[in-house]
PDB file of C-alpha atoms in Angstrom:
ATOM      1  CA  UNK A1000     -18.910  11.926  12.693  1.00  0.00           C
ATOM      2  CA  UNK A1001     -15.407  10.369  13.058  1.00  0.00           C
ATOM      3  CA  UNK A1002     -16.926   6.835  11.599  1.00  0.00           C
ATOM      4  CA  UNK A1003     -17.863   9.382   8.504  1.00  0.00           C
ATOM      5  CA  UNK A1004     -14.188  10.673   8.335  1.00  0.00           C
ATOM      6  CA  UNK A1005     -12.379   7.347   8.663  1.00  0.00           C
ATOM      7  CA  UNK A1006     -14.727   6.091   6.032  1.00  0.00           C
ATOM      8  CA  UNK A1007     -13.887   9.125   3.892  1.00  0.00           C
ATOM      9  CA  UNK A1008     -10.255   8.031   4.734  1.00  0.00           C
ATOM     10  CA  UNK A1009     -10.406   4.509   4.151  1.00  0.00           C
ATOM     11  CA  UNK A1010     -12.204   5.243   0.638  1.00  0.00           C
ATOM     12  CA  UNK A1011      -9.271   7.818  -0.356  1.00  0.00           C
ATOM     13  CA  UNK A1012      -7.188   5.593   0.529  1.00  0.00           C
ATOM     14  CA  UNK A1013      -8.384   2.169  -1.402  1.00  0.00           C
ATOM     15  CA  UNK A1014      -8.634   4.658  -4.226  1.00  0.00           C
ATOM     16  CA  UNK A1015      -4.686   5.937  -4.124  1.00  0.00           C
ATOM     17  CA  UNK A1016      -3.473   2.340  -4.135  1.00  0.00           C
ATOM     18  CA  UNK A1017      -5.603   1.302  -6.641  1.00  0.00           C
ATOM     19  CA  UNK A1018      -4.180   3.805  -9.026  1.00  0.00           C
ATOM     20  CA  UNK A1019      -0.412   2.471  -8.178  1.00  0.00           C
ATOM     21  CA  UNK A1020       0.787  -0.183 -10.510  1.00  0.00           C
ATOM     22  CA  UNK A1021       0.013  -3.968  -9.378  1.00  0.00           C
ATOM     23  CA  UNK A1022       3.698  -4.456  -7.980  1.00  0.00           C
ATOM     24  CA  UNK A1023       3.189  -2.301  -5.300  1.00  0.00           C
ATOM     25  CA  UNK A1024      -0.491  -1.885  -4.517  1.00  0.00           C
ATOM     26  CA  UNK A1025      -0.635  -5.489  -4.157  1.00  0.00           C
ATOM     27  CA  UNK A1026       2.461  -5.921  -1.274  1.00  0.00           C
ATOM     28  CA  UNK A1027       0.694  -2.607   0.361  1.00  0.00           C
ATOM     29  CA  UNK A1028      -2.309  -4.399   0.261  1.00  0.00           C
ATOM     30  CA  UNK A1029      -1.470  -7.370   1.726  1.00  0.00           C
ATOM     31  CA  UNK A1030       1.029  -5.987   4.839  1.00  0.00           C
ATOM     32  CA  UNK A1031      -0.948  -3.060   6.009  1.00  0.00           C
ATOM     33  CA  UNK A1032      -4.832  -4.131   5.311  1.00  0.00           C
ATOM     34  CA  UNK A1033      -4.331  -8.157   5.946  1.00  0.00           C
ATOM     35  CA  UNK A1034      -1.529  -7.679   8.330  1.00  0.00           C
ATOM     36  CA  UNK A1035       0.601 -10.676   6.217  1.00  0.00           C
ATOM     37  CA  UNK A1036       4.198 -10.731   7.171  1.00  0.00           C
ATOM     38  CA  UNK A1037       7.049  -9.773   4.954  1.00  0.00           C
ATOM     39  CA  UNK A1038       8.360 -13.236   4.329  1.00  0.00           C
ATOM     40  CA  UNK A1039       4.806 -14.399   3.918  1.00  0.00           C
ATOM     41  CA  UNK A1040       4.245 -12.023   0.925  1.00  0.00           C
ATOM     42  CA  UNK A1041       7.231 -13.187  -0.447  1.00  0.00           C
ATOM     43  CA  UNK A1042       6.504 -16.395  -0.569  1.00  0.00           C
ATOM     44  CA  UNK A1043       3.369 -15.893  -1.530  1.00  0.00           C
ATOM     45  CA  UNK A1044       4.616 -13.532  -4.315  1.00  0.00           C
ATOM     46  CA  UNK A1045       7.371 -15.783  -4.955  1.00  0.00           C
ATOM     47  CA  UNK A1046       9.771 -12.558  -5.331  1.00  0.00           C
ATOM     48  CA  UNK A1047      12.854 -12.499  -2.692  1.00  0.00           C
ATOM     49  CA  UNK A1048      12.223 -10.751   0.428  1.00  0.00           C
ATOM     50  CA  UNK A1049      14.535  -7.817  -0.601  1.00  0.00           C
ATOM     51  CA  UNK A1050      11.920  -6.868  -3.409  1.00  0.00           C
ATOM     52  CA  UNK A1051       9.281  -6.800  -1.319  1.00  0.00           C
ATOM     53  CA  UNK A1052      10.855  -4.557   1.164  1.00  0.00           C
ATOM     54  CA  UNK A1053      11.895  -2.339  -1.554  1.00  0.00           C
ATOM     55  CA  UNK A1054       8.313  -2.306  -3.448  1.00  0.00           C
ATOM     56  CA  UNK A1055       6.647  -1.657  -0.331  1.00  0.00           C
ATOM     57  CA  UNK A1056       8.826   1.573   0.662  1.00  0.00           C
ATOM     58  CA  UNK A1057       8.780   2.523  -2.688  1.00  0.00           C
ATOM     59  CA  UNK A1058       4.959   2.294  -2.875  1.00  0.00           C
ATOM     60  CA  UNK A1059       4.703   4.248  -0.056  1.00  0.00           C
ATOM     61  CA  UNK A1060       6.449   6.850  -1.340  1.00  0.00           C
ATOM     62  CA  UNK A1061       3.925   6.698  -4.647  1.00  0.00           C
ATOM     63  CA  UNK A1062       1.555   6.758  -2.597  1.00  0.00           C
ATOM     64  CA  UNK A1063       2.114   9.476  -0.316  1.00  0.00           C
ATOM     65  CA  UNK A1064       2.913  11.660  -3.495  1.00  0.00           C
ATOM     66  CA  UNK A1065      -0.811  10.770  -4.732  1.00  0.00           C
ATOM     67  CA  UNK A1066      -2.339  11.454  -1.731  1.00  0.00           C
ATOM     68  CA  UNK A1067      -0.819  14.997  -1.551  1.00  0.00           C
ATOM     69  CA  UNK A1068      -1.259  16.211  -5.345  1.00  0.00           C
ATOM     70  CA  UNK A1069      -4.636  14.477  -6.051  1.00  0.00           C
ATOM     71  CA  UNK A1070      -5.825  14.781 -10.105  1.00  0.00           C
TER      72      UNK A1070
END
């Protein structure tokens, strides 16, 4: 049962950031599912560190909006 409900959760989940708009998903994507450091992503984004601290916190918040009012 609880491998049914985290599945559930996971799915809900993948489906909420893939609704935000690529400049946050993907920094959300790659620090909470692949575990990447900050500086990494930046780098790897080639954005300043600053913007990704600020697109991930701000993604959050877009996300935790779509999570509670689902369309």
């Amino acid at each position: 049962r609880q491998s049914v409900e985290d599945d559930e959760r996971d799915a809900l989940m993948n489906s909420a950031i893939d609704s935000l708009a690529q400049d946050y998903a993907m920094p959300l994507r790659l620090h909470y599912f692949d575990d990447m450091p900050l500086k990494r992503i930046a780098a790897f984004m080639g954005l300043p560190l600053s913007t990704i601290k600020w697109r991930i916190h701000h993604g959050k918040k877009l996300l935790r909006t779509r999570l509670e009012n689902p369309e």
